[in-house]
Amino acid sequence: DGGITQSPKYLFRKEGQNVTLSCEQNLNHDAMYWYRQDPGQGLRLIYYSQIVNDFQKGDIAEGYSVSREKKESFPLTVTSAQKNPTAFYLCASSDPLANEQFFGPGTRLTVL
Amino acid sequence: DAKTTQPPSMDCAEGRAANLPCNHSTISGNEYVYWYRQIHSQGPQYIIHGLKNNETNEMASLIITEDRKSSTLILPHATLRDTAVYYCIVRVAGETSGSRLTFGEGTQLTVNP
């Protein structure tokens, strides 16, 4: 089946530790995105990438980093510089000029 | 992208039509209206989009007013599985700056048995 996978579904980390969230897609999409969602809020864009080896900051990039070494993979690292990292993280992909973004199931990160 | 305004919550009886409104009074001529929904703790799901004509697909219908300042998403026969947060988003389709979506807080639709 084609789709987007995110792992793990739940992730716990201690304060001050960096953590990397995985996002893989087999839809052959060029564009990939990371969003953050806090309780009762809409999604906010962290980073996006339109092509391999290229990415741009979204609206809330501070404290996060990404890489795009392969078309199918777009990992997100939550660094210790992110002041409030506990949130639901969603990855998405699309053809750059397409109308629809496909979302993964999300990773719920809790920093203790 | 133009800003949208949606009611925070709505209720609907199972089997009845759910009509979800969205205001986008500052929409530009080249901006489309998109609808996504998010079932609790899942990723959002695309529903439908349109420019100025009414659109229908297997999930829903989209009615856009003639002045394009507002729209209504219609779920013709709501089921319990339609309970979700519905997001109305306005953006320019096909722009190469990225198909980035700006999500507001959406409308929590609760379908009651």
PDB file of C-alpha atoms in Angstrom, chain A residues 9 33 35 37 40-43 45 48 50 57 59 88 90 94-101 103-105 108, chain B residues 32 34 36 38 40-46 49 87 91 93-105:
ATOM      1  CA  LYS A   9       3.466   6.593  17.442  1.00  0.00           C
ATOM      2  CA  TYR A  33       6.268  18.754   5.255  1.00  0.00           C
ATOM      3  CA  TYR A  35       3.649  20.214  11.138  1.00  0.00           C
ATOM      4  CA  GLN A  37      -0.158  20.473  16.591  1.00  0.00           C
ATOM      5  CA  GLY A  40      -7.116  22.237  20.599  1.00  0.00           C
ATOM      6  CA  GLN A  41      -5.081  24.062  17.979  1.00  0.00           C
ATOM      7  CA  GLY A  42      -4.633  23.829  14.253  1.00  0.00           C
ATOM      8  CA  LEU A  43      -1.469  22.633  12.559  1.00  0.00           C
ATOM      9  CA  LEU A  45       4.252  24.379   9.656  1.00  0.00           C
ATOM     10  CA  TYR A  48       9.041  21.815   4.255  1.00  0.00           C
ATOM     11  CA  GLN A  50      10.144  20.582  -2.275  1.00  0.00           C
ATOM     12  CA  LYS A  57      11.793  26.994   7.274  1.00  0.00           C
ATOM     13  CA  ASP A  59       6.420  29.362  10.600  1.00  0.00           C
ATOM     14  CA  PHE A  88       1.679  15.999  18.194  1.00  0.00           C
ATOM     15  CA  LEU A  90       2.523  15.315  11.649  1.00  0.00           C
ATOM     16  CA  SER A  94       2.508  15.987  -1.967  1.00  0.00           C
ATOM     17  CA  ASP A  95       3.423  16.618  -5.536  1.00  0.00           C
ATOM     18  CA  PRO A  96       4.612  20.249  -5.474  1.00  0.00           C
ATOM     19  CA  LEU A  97       1.814  21.470  -7.716  1.00  0.00           C
ATOM     20  CA  ALA A  98      -0.843  19.080  -6.463  1.00  0.00           C
ATOM     21  CA  ASN A  99      -3.970  20.041  -4.623  1.00  0.00           C
ATOM     22  CA  GLU A 100      -3.847  17.400  -1.940  1.00  0.00           C
ATOM     23  CA  GLN A 101      -1.416  16.745   0.881  1.00  0.00           C
ATOM     24  CA  PHE A 103      -0.652  13.011   6.036  1.00  0.00           C
ATOM     25  CA  GLY A 104       0.945  10.351   8.151  1.00  0.00           C
ATOM     26  CA  PRO A 105      -0.595   9.073  11.394  1.00  0.00           C
ATOM     27  CA  ARG A 108       2.989  12.178  19.894  1.00  0.00           C
TER      28      ARG A 108
ATOM     29  CA  TYR B  32      -8.842  28.199  -3.968  1.00  0.00           C
ATOM     30  CA  TYR B  34      -9.803  23.688   0.435  1.00  0.00           C
ATOM     31  CA  TYR B  36      -9.611  18.974   5.220  1.00  0.00           C
ATOM     32  CA  GLN B  38      -9.009  15.525  11.176  1.00  0.00           C
ATOM     33  CA  HIS B  40      -9.154  12.698  16.711  1.00  0.00           C
ATOM     34  CA  SER B  41      -5.430  11.887  17.001  1.00  0.00           C
ATOM     35  CA  GLN B  42      -5.061  11.133  13.293  1.00  0.00           C
ATOM     36  CA  GLY B  43      -3.520  13.024  10.413  1.00  0.00           C
ATOM     37  CA  PRO B  44      -5.768  15.381   8.432  1.00  0.00           C
ATOM     38  CA  GLN B  45      -7.552  14.065   5.357  1.00  0.00           C
ATOM     39  CA  TYR B  46      -8.269  16.017   2.202  1.00  0.00           C
ATOM     40  CA  HIS B  49     -11.458  22.015  -3.043  1.00  0.00           C
ATOM     41  CA  TYR B  87     -10.583  22.886   8.434  1.00  0.00           C
ATOM     42  CA  ARG B  91      -4.451  29.094  -0.761  1.00  0.00           C
ATOM     43  CA  ALA B  93      -3.110  26.241  -6.038  1.00  0.00           C
ATOM     44  CA  GLY B  94       0.042  25.181  -7.764  1.00  0.00           C
ATOM     45  CA  GLU B  95       2.317  27.858  -6.389  1.00  0.00           C
ATOM     46  CA  THR B  96       5.879  26.647  -6.410  1.00  0.00           C
ATOM     47  CA  SER B  97       6.673  28.261  -3.089  1.00  0.00           C
ATOM     48  CA  GLY B  98       5.262  25.108  -1.652  1.00  0.00           C
ATOM     49  CA  SER B  99       1.853  23.629  -1.266  1.00  0.00           C
ATOM     50  CA  ARG B 100       1.963  24.791   2.321  1.00  0.00           C
ATOM     51  CA  LEU B 101      -1.335  24.794   4.140  1.00  0.00           C
ATOM     52  CA  THR B 102      -2.246  27.286   6.850  1.00  0.00           C
ATOM     53  CA  PHE B 103      -4.565  25.635   9.334  1.00  0.00           C
ATOM     54  CA  GLY B 104      -6.802  27.617  11.653  1.00  0.00           C
ATOM     55  CA  GLU B 105      -8.595  26.007  14.574  1.00  0.00           C
TER      56      GLU B 105
END
